[in-house]
Structures are given as structure tokens and as C-alpha cells.
CSV table of C-alpha atoms and ligand atoms in Angstrom, one decimal:
chain,number,residue,atom,x,y,z
A,1,MET,CA,-5.9,-8.5,-19.3
A,2,LEU,CA,-4.7,-4.7,-19.1
A,3,ARG,CA,-2.0,-6.1,-16.8
A,4,THR,CA,-0.2,-8.2,-19.3
A,5,THR,CA,0.4,-5.5,-22.1
A,6,PRO,CA,3.2,-3.8,-20.1
A,7,LEU,CA,4.5,-7.1,-19.2
A,8,LEU,CA,5.0,-8.0,-23.0
A,9,MET,CA,6.4,-4.6,-23.5
A,10,VAL,CA,9.0,-5.3,-21.1
A,11,LEU,CA,9.8,-8.7,-22.5
A,12,ILE,CA,10.1,-7.2,-26.0
A,13,LEU,CA,12.1,-4.6,-24.7
A,14,ALA,CA,14.5,-7.0,-23.2
A,15,LEU,CA,14.5,-9.2,-26.2
A,16,ILE,CA,15.5,-6.2,-28.4
A,17,THR,CA,18.3,-5.0,-26.3
A,18,GLY,CA,19.5,-8.5,-25.8
A,19,CYS,CA,19.4,-9.4,-29.5
A,20,ALA,CA,20.9,-5.8,-30.6
A,21,SER,CA,23.9,-7.0,-28.6
A,22,THR,CA,24.5,-10.2,-30.4
A,23,SER,CA,24.0,-8.7,-33.9
A,24,HIS,CA,26.9,-6.6,-33.3
A,25,GLU,CA,29.9,-9.0,-33.1
A,26,PRO,CA,33.2,-6.9,-32.3
A,27,PRO,CA,35.0,-6.4,-35.4
A,28,ALA,CA,37.8,-8.9,-36.4
A,29,PRO,CA,41.4,-7.8,-35.0
A,30,GLY,CA,43.4,-5.7,-37.1
A,31,LEU,CA,42.5,-1.7,-37.9
A,32,ALA,CA,39.2,-2.4,-36.5
A,33,ILE,CA,38.4,1.2,-36.0
A,34,THR,CA,35.1,2.2,-37.8
A,35,PRO,CA,35.0,5.8,-39.1
A,36,ALA,CA,32.1,8.1,-38.3
A,37,ALA,CA,29.3,8.8,-41.1
A,38,ASP,CA,29.9,12.5,-41.0
A,39,ASP,CA,32.3,14.7,-39.3
A,40,THR,CA,30.0,16.9,-37.0
A,41,LEU,CA,31.9,15.5,-34.0
A,42,TYR,CA,35.2,16.3,-35.7
A,43,ARG,CA,34.3,19.8,-36.0
A,44,ALA,CA,32.7,20.1,-32.7
A,45,LEU,CA,36.0,18.8,-31.1
A,46,GLY,CA,37.8,21.6,-33.0
A,47,GLN,CA,39.3,19.4,-35.5
A,48,ARG,CA,42.9,18.4,-35.6
A,49,GLU,CA,44.0,21.4,-33.2
A,50,GLY,CA,41.2,20.7,-30.8
A,51,ILE,CA,42.0,16.9,-30.7
A,52,GLN,CA,45.6,17.4,-30.2
A,53,SER,CA,45.1,19.7,-27.3
A,54,LEU,CA,42.6,17.3,-25.8
A,55,ILE,CA,44.9,14.4,-26.1
A,56,ARG,CA,47.6,16.1,-24.5
A,57,SER,CA,45.4,17.3,-21.6
A,58,PHE,CA,44.1,13.9,-21.3
A,59,LEU,CA,47.6,12.5,-20.9
A,60,TYR,CA,48.3,15.1,-18.5
A,61,VAL,CA,45.3,14.0,-16.3
A,62,ILE,CA,46.5,10.4,-16.5
A,63,ALA,CA,50.0,11.2,-15.5
A,64,ASP,CA,48.4,12.8,-12.3
A,65,ASP,CA,46.0,9.7,-11.6
A,66,PRO,CA,47.5,7.4,-8.9
A,67,ARG,CA,44.9,4.9,-9.9
A,68,ILE,CA,46.1,3.9,-13.3
A,69,VAL,CA,49.5,5.9,-14.0
A,70,ASP,CA,51.7,2.9,-13.1
A,71,GLN,CA,50.1,0.9,-15.9
A,72,PHE,CA,51.5,3.5,-18.5
A,73,ALA,CA,55.1,3.4,-16.8
A,74,GLU,CA,56.6,1.1,-19.9
A,75,ALA,CA,54.1,2.7,-22.5
A,76,PRO,CA,55.8,4.6,-25.6
A,77,ILE,CA,53.9,7.9,-24.8
A,78,ASP,CA,54.8,9.8,-28.1
A,79,ARG,CA,53.4,6.6,-29.9
A,80,LEU,CA,50.7,6.4,-27.7
A,81,GLU,CA,49.8,10.2,-28.2
A,82,GLU,CA,50.1,10.1,-31.9
A,83,LYS,CA,47.7,6.9,-32.1
A,84,LEU,CA,45.3,8.4,-29.9
A,85,ASN,CA,45.2,11.6,-31.8
A,86,GLU,CA,44.4,9.3,-35.0
A,87,MET,CA,42.1,7.1,-33.5
A,88,VAL,CA,39.8,10.3,-31.9
A,89,CYS,CA,40.1,11.9,-35.4
A,90,VAL,CA,38.9,8.8,-37.2
A,91,ILE,CA,36.0,7.8,-35.0
A,92,ALA,CA,34.8,11.7,-34.9
A,93,GLY,CA,34.8,11.5,-38.8
A,94,GLY,CA,37.9,13.5,-39.4
A,95,PRO,CA,40.2,13.0,-42.4
A,96,CYS,CA,42.6,10.7,-40.8
A,97,HIS,CA,43.9,7.2,-40.8
A,98,TYR,CA,44.3,5.0,-38.0
A,99,SER,CA,47.6,3.4,-38.4
A,100,GLY,CA,47.9,1.8,-34.6
A,101,ASP,CA,47.2,-1.7,-33.5
A,102,SER,CA,43.5,-3.0,-32.7
A,103,MET,CA,42.3,-2.4,-29.2
A,104,ARG,CA,42.2,-6.0,-28.5
A,105,ARG,CA,45.8,-6.6,-29.4
A,106,VAL,CA,47.1,-3.7,-27.6
A,107,HIS,CA,45.7,-4.1,-24.3
A,108,ARG,CA,45.9,-7.9,-24.3
A,109,GLY,CA,47.7,-9.4,-21.2
A,110,LYS,CA,47.5,-6.1,-19.4
A,111,HIS,CA,44.6,-7.2,-16.9
A,112,ILE,CA,42.7,-4.1,-17.3
A,113,SER,CA,39.9,-4.1,-14.9
A,114,ASN,CA,36.5,-2.2,-15.2
A,115,ALA,CA,37.9,-0.1,-12.3
A,116,ASP,CA,40.8,0.9,-14.6
A,117,PHE,CA,38.6,1.3,-17.5
A,118,ASN,CA,36.3,3.6,-15.4
A,119,ALA,CA,39.2,5.7,-14.0
A,120,LEU,CA,40.6,6.4,-17.6
A,121,VAL,CA,37.0,7.6,-18.9
A,122,GLU,CA,36.9,9.9,-15.7
A,123,ASP,CA,40.3,11.4,-16.5
A,124,LEU,CA,38.9,11.9,-20.1
A,125,ILE,CA,35.9,13.7,-19.0
A,126,LYS,CA,38.2,15.6,-16.8
A,127,ALA,CA,40.2,16.6,-19.8
A,128,MET,CA,37.2,17.4,-21.7
A,129,ASP,CA,36.0,19.8,-18.9
A,130,ARG,CA,39.4,21.5,-19.0
A,131,GLU,CA,39.2,21.8,-22.9
A,132,GLY,CA,35.8,23.5,-22.4
A,133,ILE,CA,34.2,20.8,-24.4
A,134,PRO,CA,30.5,21.0,-24.2
A,135,PHE,CA,28.7,18.1,-22.2
A,136,THR,CA,26.6,17.0,-25.4
A,137,VAL,CA,29.8,16.5,-27.4
A,138,GLN,CA,31.6,14.8,-24.4
A,139,ASN,CA,28.7,12.5,-24.4
A,140,THR,CA,28.9,11.6,-28.3
A,141,LEU,CA,32.5,11.0,-28.0
A,142,LEU,CA,32.1,8.8,-25.0
A,143,ALA,CA,29.5,6.8,-26.8
A,144,ARG,CA,31.9,6.2,-29.6
A,145,LEU,CA,34.5,5.0,-27.4
A,146,ALA,CA,32.4,2.8,-25.3
A,147,VAL,CA,32.2,0.1,-28.1
A,148,PHE,CA,35.9,-0.7,-27.3
A,149,HIS,CA,35.2,-1.5,-23.6
A,150,GLY,CA,34.8,-5.3,-24.6
A,151,ASP,CA,38.1,-5.4,-26.4
A,152,ILE,CA,40.0,-3.7,-23.6
A,153,VAL,CA,38.8,-4.8,-20.3
A,154,HIS,CA,39.6,-8.3,-18.7
A,155,ARG,CA,41.8,-9.3,-21.9
B,1,MET,CA,0.4,-0.7,17.9
B,2,MET,CA,1.3,1.9,20.6
B,3,ARG,CA,5.1,1.9,19.6
B,4,SER,CA,6.6,4.8,21.3
B,5,VAL,CA,7.5,8.1,19.1
B,6,ARG,CA,10.9,8.1,21.0
B,7,GLU,CA,11.7,4.6,19.7
B,8,LYS,CA,11.0,5.6,16.1
B,9,TYR,CA,13.1,8.6,16.4
B,10,SER,CA,16.1,6.8,18.2
B,11,CYS,CA,16.3,5.1,14.9
B,12,VAL,CA,16.3,8.1,12.8
B,13,LEU,CA,19.0,9.4,14.8
B,14,MET,CA,21.4,6.3,14.9
B,15,LEU,CA,21.2,6.1,11.1
B,16,LEU,CA,21.8,10.0,11.3
B,17,ALA,CA,24.9,9.5,13.1
B,18,LEU,CA,26.1,6.5,11.0
B,19,ALA,CA,25.6,8.8,8.0
B,20,LEU,CA,27.5,11.4,9.5
B,21,LEU,CA,30.2,9.0,10.3
B,22,LEU,CA,30.3,7.8,6.7
B,23,ALA,CA,30.6,11.2,5.2
B,24,ALA,CA,33.4,12.3,7.7
B,25,LEU,CA,35.4,9.5,6.8
B,26,PRO,CA,37.9,10.4,4.0
B,27,ALA,CA,35.8,7.8,1.9
B,28,ARG,CA,37.7,7.0,-1.4
B,29,ALA,CA,34.9,6.9,-4.0
B,30,GLY,CA,34.3,3.9,-6.0
B,31,SER,CA,35.8,4.4,-9.9
B,32,ARG,CA,32.3,4.2,-11.5
B,33,LEU,CA,31.2,7.3,-12.8
B,34,THR,CA,29.1,9.7,-10.8
B,35,ALA,CA,25.4,8.7,-10.8
B,36,THR,CA,25.8,5.2,-11.9
B,37,GLY,CA,24.7,3.9,-8.4
B,38,GLY,CA,21.4,5.6,-8.9
B,39,ALA,CA,19.7,7.4,-6.3
B,40,GLY,CA,18.6,4.9,-3.7
B,41,SER,CA,14.9,3.9,-3.2
B,42,ILE,CA,12.3,3.1,-0.7
B,43,GLU,CA,13.3,-0.4,-0.5
B,44,GLY,CA,16.9,0.2,0.3
B,45,SER,CA,18.4,-1.0,-3.2
B,46,ALA,CA,19.8,1.3,-5.6
B,47,GLY,CA,17.3,2.8,-7.8
B,48,GLY,CA,15.3,5.9,-8.7
B,49,GLY,CA,13.2,6.4,-5.5
B,50,LEU,CA,9.9,4.4,-6.1
B,51,ILE,CA,11.6,1.5,-7.7
B,52,PRO,CA,15.0,-0.5,-7.9
B,53,TRP,CA,17.1,-0.3,-11.0
B,54,ALA,CA,19.6,-2.9,-12.2
B,55,VAL,CA,22.4,-0.7,-10.7
B,56,LEU,CA,24.1,-1.4,-7.5
B,57,THR,CA,24.6,1.1,-4.6
B,58,GLY,CA,27.5,3.3,-4.7
B,59,THR,CA,30.2,3.7,-7.5
B,60,ALA,CA,32.3,0.5,-6.7
B,61,SER,CA,33.7,-1.3,-9.8
B,62,ASP,CA,34.7,-5.0,-10.1
B,63,THR,CA,37.8,-4.7,-7.7
B,64,GLU,CA,36.2,-2.5,-5.1
B,65,THR,CA,33.7,-2.4,-2.3
B,66,GLY,CA,31.1,0.2,-2.0
B,67,ALA,CA,28.4,1.3,0.5
B,68,GLY,CA,25.5,3.8,1.0
B,69,VAL,CA,23.1,4.9,3.6
B,70,GLY,CA,19.8,6.8,2.7
B,71,MET,CA,16.8,8.1,4.2
B,72,SER,CA,13.7,9.5,2.6
B,73,HIS,CA,10.3,11.1,3.5
B,74,ALA,CA,7.2,11.3,1.5
B,75,TRP,CA,4.3,13.7,2.7
B,76,LEU,CA,1.2,12.3,1.3
B,77,ASP,CA,-2.4,13.8,1.7
B,78,ASP,CA,-3.1,11.6,4.7
B,79,TYR,CA,-0.1,9.5,5.5
B,80,GLN,CA,3.7,10.1,5.8
B,81,LEU,CA,6.1,7.4,4.8
B,82,HIS,CA,9.7,7.6,6.2
B,83,THR,CA,12.4,5.4,5.0
B,84,LEU,CA,15.9,4.6,6.4
B,85,SER,CA,18.5,2.2,4.6
B,86,ALA,CA,21.9,1.2,4.3
B,87,ALA,CA,23.3,-1.0,1.4
B,88,VAL,CA,26.8,-2.5,0.7
B,89,THR,CA,27.9,-3.3,-2.8
B,90,ILE,CA,30.8,-5.9,-3.3
B,91,ASN,CA,32.8,-5.9,-6.6
B,92,ASN,CA,29.9,-4.1,-8.3
B,93,ARG,CA,28.4,-7.7,-8.3
B,94,LEU,CA,26.3,-8.2,-5.0
B,95,GLU,CA,24.2,-5.9,-3.3
B,96,LEU,CA,23.0,-6.3,0.3
B,97,SER,CA,20.6,-3.9,1.5
B,98,VAL,CA,18.4,-3.1,4.5
B,99,ALA,CA,15.6,-0.7,4.8
B,100,ARG,CA,12.9,0.3,7.3
B,101,GLN,CA,9.7,1.8,6.3
B,102,ILE,CA,7.5,3.7,8.5
B,103,LEU,CA,4.1,4.7,7.5
B,104,SER,CA,2.5,7.0,10.0
B,105,LEU,CA,-1.2,6.6,10.3
B,106,ASP,CA,-2.2,9.5,12.2
B,107,THR,CA,-5.2,10.5,10.1
B,108,LEU,CA,-6.8,7.0,11.1
B,109,GLY,CA,-6.1,7.7,14.7
B,110,LEU,CA,-3.3,5.1,14.8
B,111,ASP,CA,0.3,5.1,15.2
B,112,SER,CA,2.1,3.8,12.5
B,113,LEU,CA,3.2,0.6,10.5
B,114,GLN,CA,6.5,-0.6,10.4
B,115,LEU,CA,8.0,-2.8,7.8
B,116,ASP,CA,11.6,-4.1,7.5
B,117,ILE,CA,13.1,-5.1,3.9
B,118,PHE,CA,16.3,-7.3,3.7
B,119,GLY,CA,17.3,-7.2,-0.2
B,120,LEU,CA,19.9,-8.8,-2.0
B,121,LYS,CA,20.5,-7.9,-5.8
B,122,ALA,CA,22.9,-9.4,-8.0
B,123,ARG,CA,24.4,-8.1,-11.3
B,124,LEU,CA,24.1,-11.0,-13.9
B,125,TRP,CA,25.8,-9.2,-16.7
B,126,GLY,CA,26.6,-6.2,-18.7
B,127,ASP,CA,27.6,-2.7,-17.9
B,128,LEU,CA,24.9,0.3,-17.4
B,129,VAL,CA,27.3,2.6,-19.4
B,130,TYR,CA,29.6,0.4,-21.7
B,131,SER,CA,27.6,-2.6,-22.7
B,132,ARG,CA,25.5,-2.4,-25.7
B,133,SER,CA,22.7,-4.3,-24.2
B,134,GLY,CA,23.0,-2.7,-20.8
B,135,GLN,CA,23.1,-3.9,-17.5
B,136,PHE,CA,20.9,-6.8,-16.0
B,137,SER,CA,20.4,-7.5,-12.5
B,138,ALA,CA,18.1,-10.0,-10.3
B,139,GLY,CA,17.2,-9.5,-6.7
B,140,VAL,CA,15.1,-10.7,-3.8
B,141,GLN,CA,13.5,-8.8,-0.9
B,142,TYR,CA,12.3,-10.1,2.2
B,143,LYS,CA,9.8,-8.0,3.9
B,144,THR,CA,8.4,-8.3,7.3
B,145,LEU,CA,6.2,-6.3,9.4
B,146,GLU,CA,6.8,-5.4,12.9
B,147,ASP,CA,3.1,-5.7,13.7
B,148,ASP,CA,0.7,-7.5,11.3
B,149,ALA,CA,-2.4,-7.1,13.4
B,150,LEU,CA,-3.7,-4.3,11.3
B,151,PRO,CA,-3.0,-5.7,7.8
B,152,LEU,CA,-4.3,-9.1,8.8
B,153,ALA,CA,-7.5,-7.5,9.9
B,154,LEU,CA,-7.9,-5.8,6.7
B,155,GLY,CA,-7.6,-9.1,4.8
B,156,ALA,CA,-3.9,-9.9,4.2
B,157,ARG,CA,-2.9,-13.3,4.6
B,158,GLN,CA,0.5,-12.7,6.0
B,159,GLY,CA,2.6,-10.3,7.7
B,160,HIS,CA,5.8,-11.3,5.7
B,161,GLY,CA,6.7,-12.0,2.3
B,162,VAL,CA,9.2,-12.3,-0.7
B,163,ASP,CA,9.4,-10.3,-3.6
B,164,ALA,CA,11.6,-11.4,-6.6
B,165,TYR,CA,12.5,-9.2,-9.5
B,166,LEU,CA,14.6,-9.0,-12.7
B,167,SER,CA,15.7,-5.6,-13.9
B,168,HIS,CA,17.6,-4.0,-16.8
B,169,SER,CA,19.0,-0.6,-16.8
B,170,LYS,CA,20.9,1.1,-19.5
B,171,LEU,CA,22.4,4.8,-19.8
B,172,TRP,CA,22.2,5.7,-23.4
B,173,LEU,CA,25.2,7.9,-24.0
B,174,GLY,CA,24.4,11.1,-26.0
B,175,ALA,CA,21.1,9.5,-27.3
B,176,ALA,CA,18.9,12.6,-26.6
B,177,ALA,CA,20.5,15.3,-29.0
B,178,GLY,CA,23.9,14.4,-27.0
B,179,TYR,CA,22.3,14.4,-23.6
B,180,ASN,CA,22.3,11.2,-21.7
B,181,LEU,CA,19.2,9.1,-21.4
B,182,LEU,CA,18.7,6.3,-18.6
B,183,SER,CA,16.2,3.7,-18.8
B,184,SER,CA,15.1,1.0,-16.3
B,185,VAL,CA,12.6,-1.7,-16.7
B,186,SER,CA,11.9,-4.3,-14.1
B,187,LEU,CA,9.6,-7.4,-13.9
B,188,ARG,CA,8.5,-8.4,-10.2
B,189,ALA,CA,6.8,-11.0,-8.6
B,190,THR,CA,5.2,-10.1,-5.7
B,191,ARG,CA,2.3,-10.7,-3.2
B,192,ALA,CA,2.7,-7.6,-1.4
B,193,ASN,CA,-0.2,-5.1,-0.6
B,194,GLN,CA,0.9,-1.4,-0.7
B,195,LEU,CA,4.6,-2.3,-0.9
B,196,GLY,CA,4.2,-4.7,1.9
B,197,LEU,CA,3.0,-2.1,4.5
B,198,LEU,CA,-0.4,-3.7,4.3
B,199,GLY,CA,0.6,-7.4,4.3
B,200,PHE,CA,1.0,-9.9,1.8
B,201,GLY,CA,-1.6,-11.8,-0.2
B,202,GLY,CA,-5.4,-11.3,0.2
B,203,PRO,CA,-9.0,-12.6,-0.5
B,204,LYS,CA,-8.9,-11.3,-4.1
B,205,ASN,CA,-5.7,-13.1,-5.1
B,206,GLU,CA,-3.7,-15.9,-3.4
B,207,ALA,CA,-0.8,-16.3,-6.0
B,208,TYR,CA,2.3,-14.2,-7.0
B,209,HIS,CA,1.3,-11.5,-9.1
B,210,ALA,CA,3.8,-10.3,-12.1
B,211,VAL,CA,3.9,-6.6,-12.0
B,212,TRP,CA,6.0,-4.1,-14.0
B,213,GLU,CA,8.1,-1.2,-12.9
B,214,GLY,CA,9.9,1.4,-15.3
B,215,ALA,CA,11.9,4.6,-15.1
B,216,LEU,CA,12.9,6.9,-17.7
B,217,ALA,CA,15.3,9.9,-16.9
B,218,LEU,CA,17.2,12.7,-19.0
B,219,MET,CA,20.5,14.2,-17.6
B,220,PRO,CA,21.0,17.9,-18.7
B,221,ASN,CA,24.3,17.5,-17.5
B,222,ALA,CA,26.7,15.4,-15.3
B,223,HIS,CA,25.0,16.4,-12.1
B,224,TRP,CA,21.5,16.4,-12.7
B,225,ALA,CA,18.8,13.9,-13.8
B,226,LEU,CA,14.9,14.4,-14.4
B,227,GLY,CA,12.7,11.6,-14.8
B,228,MET,CA,10.0,9.8,-14.1
B,229,GLU,CA,8.8,6.3,-12.5
B,230,TYR,CA,6.1,3.9,-12.7
B,231,ARG,CA,5.3,0.9,-10.4
B,232,GLN,CA,2.4,-1.2,-10.9
B,233,LYS,CA,0.9,-2.7,-7.8
B,234,PRO,CA,-1.4,-5.9,-7.2
B,235,ASP,CA,-4.8,-4.9,-5.9
B,236,GLN,CA,-5.8,-7.9,-3.5
B,237,LEU,CA,-7.8,-6.5,-0.4
B,238,ASN,CA,-11.7,-6.5,-0.7
B,239,GLY,CA,-12.9,-3.1,-0.3
B,240,LEU,CA,-9.5,-1.2,-0.2
B,241,PRO,CA,-8.4,-0.9,-4.0
B,242,GLU,CA,-4.9,-0.4,-4.7
B,243,ASP,CA,-3.6,1.8,-7.4
B,244,ASP,CA,-0.3,1.8,-9.5
B,245,ALA,CA,2.3,4.4,-8.1
B,246,LYS,CA,4.2,6.9,-10.1
B,247,ASP,CA,6.7,9.8,-9.6
B,248,LEU,CA,8.2,12.7,-11.5
B,249,PHE,CA,11.7,13.2,-9.9
B,250,VAL,CA,14.8,15.6,-9.9
B,251,ALA,CA,18.0,13.9,-8.9
B,252,TRP,CA,21.1,16.0,-8.0
B,253,PHE,CA,24.7,14.5,-7.8
B,254,PRO,CA,26.9,17.3,-6.6
B,255,GLN,CA,29.6,14.7,-6.4
B,256,LYS,CA,30.2,11.0,-6.0
B,257,HIS,CA,29.2,10.5,-2.4
B,258,VAL,CA,26.1,12.5,-2.3
B,259,THR,CA,22.6,12.1,-3.9
B,260,ALA,CA,19.5,14.1,-3.2
B,261,THR,CA,16.2,13.5,-4.8
B,262,LEU,CA,13.2,15.5,-5.0
B,263,ALA,CA,9.9,14.0,-6.4
B,264,TRP,CA,6.3,14.3,-6.7
B,265,LEU,CA,4.9,11.3,-5.8
B,266,ASP,CA,1.4,9.7,-6.6
B,267,MET,CA,0.6,6.3,-4.6
B,268,GLY,CA,-2.9,6.3,-5.8
B,269,ARG,CA,-5.6,4.9,-3.2
B,270,ILE,CA,-4.4,3.7,0.2
B,271,ALA,CA,-6.4,1.8,2.8
B,272,GLY,CA,-9.6,3.4,1.7
B,273,LEU,CA,-8.4,7.1,1.4
B,274,ASP,CA,-8.4,8.7,-2.1
B,275,ARG,CA,-5.6,10.1,-4.0
B,276,GLN,CA,-2.7,10.0,-2.0
B,277,GLN,CA,-0.1,12.4,-3.5
B,278,GLY,CA,2.6,14.8,-2.4
B,279,VAL,CA,6.2,15.4,-2.3
B,280,TYR,CA,9.0,13.0,-1.7
B,281,ALA,CA,12.5,13.9,-0.6
B,282,ALA,CA,15.5,11.7,-0.4
B,283,LEU,CA,19.1,12.0,0.5
B,284,GLN,CA,21.9,9.2,-0.1
B,285,LEU,CA,25.5,9.2,1.1
B,286,ALA,CA,27.8,6.6,-0.6
B,287,PHE,CA,31.1,5.7,-1.6
C,301,HEM,C1,38.1,3.5,-24.4
C,301,HEM,C2,39.2,3.2,-24.0
C,301,HEM,C3,40.7,3.0,-24.5
C,301,HEM,C4,41.2,3.6,-25.6
C,301,HEM,C5,40.2,4.2,-26.9
C,301,HEM,C6,42.3,3.4,-25.9
C,301,HEM,C7,43.3,3.4,-26.8
C,301,HEM,C8,44.7,3.2,-27.2
C,301,HEM,C9,45.4,3.4,-28.2
C,301,HEM,C10,44.9,4.1,-29.5
C,301,HEM,C11,46.7,3.0,-28.0
C,301,HEM,C12,48.0,3.0,-28.8
C,301,HEM,C13,47.8,1.7,-29.8
C,301,HEM,C14,49.2,1.6,-30.6
C,301,HEM,O1,50.2,1.9,-30.1
C,301,HEM,O2,49.2,0.8,-31.6
C,301,HEM,C15,46.6,2.4,-26.6
C,301,HEM,C16,47.7,1.9,-25.9
C,301,HEM,C17,47.6,1.5,-24.6
C,301,HEM,N1,46.8,1.5,-23.8
C,301,HEM,FE1,44.9,2.1,-24.2
C,301,HEM,N2,42.9,2.6,-24.6
C,301,HEM,C18,41.9,2.8,-23.7
C,301,HEM,C19,41.9,2.0,-22.4
C,301,HEM,C20,42.9,1.8,-21.8
C,301,HEM,C21,43.1,1.8,-20.3
C,301,HEM,C22,41.8,1.5,-19.3
C,301,HEM,C23,44.4,1.3,-19.9
C,301,HEM,C24,44.8,1.0,-18.6
C,301,HEM,C25,44.6,1.4,-17.5
C,301,HEM,C26,44.9,1.5,-21.1
C,301,HEM,C27,46.3,1.2,-21.3
C,301,HEM,C28,47.2,1.4,-22.4
C,301,HEM,C29,48.6,1.0,-22.6
C,301,HEM,C30,49.4,0.7,-21.3
C,301,HEM,C31,48.9,1.3,-23.7
C,301,HEM,C32,50.4,1.3,-24.4
C,301,HEM,C33,50.6,-0.2,-25.0
C,301,HEM,C34,52.0,-0.4,-25.4
C,301,HEM,O3,52.4,-0.1,-26.4
C,301,HEM,O4,52.6,-0.9,-24.6
C,301,HEM,N3,44.3,1.8,-22.3
C,301,HEM,N4,45.4,2.6,-26.1
């Protein structure tokens, strides 16, 4: 008898996590960047200047990463830098507006693999380390970026 | 039963050599993040030590191949359990593993029991870090005792058996006040006594048993994990009660290729001896 209780718990947990995934449909194409509820992360990242400096470092790390740098060979880097600044500002709860394209549209047809995505995340972590961003702040930003995975990989 | 100690250690040396070779290679790491391959387990598959998790060995992503070798030792009150293992991961989809467990029975005046485990684990769907619903995997393990005389004498039905399990793991980014949490739960069908070291099946139970196992860990930074694991075990042999196992562990990931684990392990009663607890130490090299 006792043995079935944990079993049930496992099943219920599996169901909950399974359902949680279906109830969050990816937002419709367009400017589907959900702003944050409050600006805690924005302030933790050092506001506009902090984010600017982070994105700059990030682009430098990517430029040094042979695993993915080639995929940015034809990208409009100035525009990319601007849109990344806007995006990180918005999802961190800052007073910005994202004027770029949807993640699904920008990355469509680029055949981005999970390996590419992981490499980019590693580069971002490296950049955050360089900028002295605390681990807990890094995790919070990564958690908000992780939701784009499905819109970017294998599109 | 009188297997020579020399034979046992030649095997250890062989694996050590393989491990050194691996470490010496200018091995390119997979692109998955550090620690996403778990810490290795006593059954050879990626996991936390005592149980497999839904992750696959190494850091290979969908376009890469990974591999790992591991060894562990547990100093229990009356027994010592030694494990050597190796695993290959293909495209972060399929993991093939082999492990050899050696349980020394010095306190019983006997030599040792040796169990070989051949494992196959497939990632069904999802990603440990990036999928909202986490990662789901399914695995099978074929376990076979090198010498089944003692387990059969104790009442086990067979000297070999198959386990099958379903596993879910997720890394909850920033979930604990900004720190990452890792959770893993598995559901296993098994007939194994003491992980298979005491054979399969028994007078108290002929059919498969559904058992659960779980792990929860906190990552205070990118290189450390503190956690616990729980593993239910069937109780099938007359007069030799078997308890669930648990551990408290610290895993250290100094870099992608290396994982060291130290744990306090409680295996409960084993073959008539009470309260088998002790220290577990493991080292895994992977790429
Ligand atoms: C969480 C992960 C990612 C985020 C948040 C992200 C975000 C962005 C943003 C905001 C833009 C600019 C959009 C615009 O111009 O309107 C962009 C463009 C781009 N991204 Fe990503 N990206 C991610 C992952 C990746 C990965 C893994 C790759 C490939 C390795 C990649 C390759 C590119 C390229 C090549 C462009 C330029 C597109 C063009 O204008 O031609 N991105 N990304």
C-alpha cells in the first residue's frame, strides 16, 4: 500500500509538468516579447549601461567562438546589437520597447542546432562572468531567455 | 567464488588506463553546459550516483558524440561496493553504457559478487535546461551476475534480469532565489535484489515490482551541486529484508570533463546485516 503513494506522486508530477508545457503555447509571431512583471532584474544587470556593456562583451565572445561565429558572417551587427539591447532590457523589466522581429521569424531557415544554441548560451555566460554579473542574476536572465529555445532551434 | 584479487584489480587498472587516455586526449567538449551530463551512477548510466537521471553521459548536443568513464567506491559498514563504468552518447539521443559492480563480502568470509550491467537509455523528448517540461528518457538495463551460486542459494530465482525505467529530469534555472535546482524522478520495473547483486526474483515476489527513485539538488554556483537521492528497492528474499537506499551528495564539476562526487550513502539492510551506511566517492571523466 505504502509503496503506491510515491508512485502516484511521480505520475502526478509527470502530469503537472507535461500539462504545464501545453498550456503555454508559444506567443503568436510578431513582437512576441513578454515584458517582465517588475524591474528587479533590470536593476541587477546595471540598467541601460550595464546591459549595453554586457551585450558588447557578448558580441566579442561570439566573435571569438569558432563554433558559431560563421553563422553571424552576414548578420547586420549594429542592428543585432541594438535589438539585443532592447530585448534584454524588456525581458528584464526595463523601460524599453523591442522593435525587432520575432524570434521565430529572425531565426527561420538558419538551421540552428541545439549545439549552436548551447554554444551561444555558453558565450553569454562567459560574457556575464566577464561583466561580474552574480550567478543568481545570470540564472534569472537565462531562465527568461530559455523560453525562446523552441522558436530558435531547428526552424 | 574464489576469484583472484589480481583479476579484480587488473580490471581496475585497465579502466584507469582508459580514463587517463581519455583525459590525455585533447578532447573537445560537447556544447551542452557543464553538469548537464549528471555525475555518473553505479549502474553506468548518467545520474547522481545511486540512480540514473534522464540526462545522458557527457555534454554532447544533437550534432555531437560524447563519452565518459567512471569509477566509484562505497565503504559501507560491512561491505564495499566498487564500480567501473563506461558510456557513449550519440547525438544527445542514445546512451550505451556498461558497468561492472564488485561487492566485497570479506565480513562474510567470502570473496566477492560481481555484476555486469549493460544499459541503453534514450532521450524521448525535451531538454533538461530549455524545455518547460524538462527532459524525458527511457532506459533498459540487462544485469548479469558472474557467479550466481550464492544469490540462488539465498532464494533468488535467477542470476540475470532486465530493469526498465522512465525518467524525468529538469534544471529549474534560478528557481531557488536565483540558484538552480535540479529534480529527477524515475519509475522502474525491476526484479532485482540489492540492485541485482543478490540475483533476481525471490519467494516473496515472482512478478516485476514498480519502484520509484528521485533526486533533488541545488547548485550554489556553476561548479557545485548539493543534493539527495532516494531509491526504492523490492523486498523479495525470505529472512533477508531489504530497505530503500538514500544518499546525500556533493558533486563538483571543476570543468566539463571532470566530475567528482562525495556522498553519504545508506543502503539499509543487506543480506542479513543491519544498517549498511558509509561514504561513497566517485570520479567521472567525460567529453
Ligand atoms: C536565446 C537565444 C537567442 C536570442 C535571444 C536571440 C536574439 C536575437 C535578436 C534579438 C536578433 C535581432 C532581431 C532583429 O534583427 O530584428 C537576432 C538575430 C540573429 N540571430 Fe539570434 N538569438 C538567439 C539565438 C541565436 C543562435 C543560437 C544563433 C545561431 C548560432 C542566432 C543567430 C542569429 C543571427 C545570424 C541573427 C541575424 C539575423 C539577420 O538579421 O540576418 N541566434 N537574434
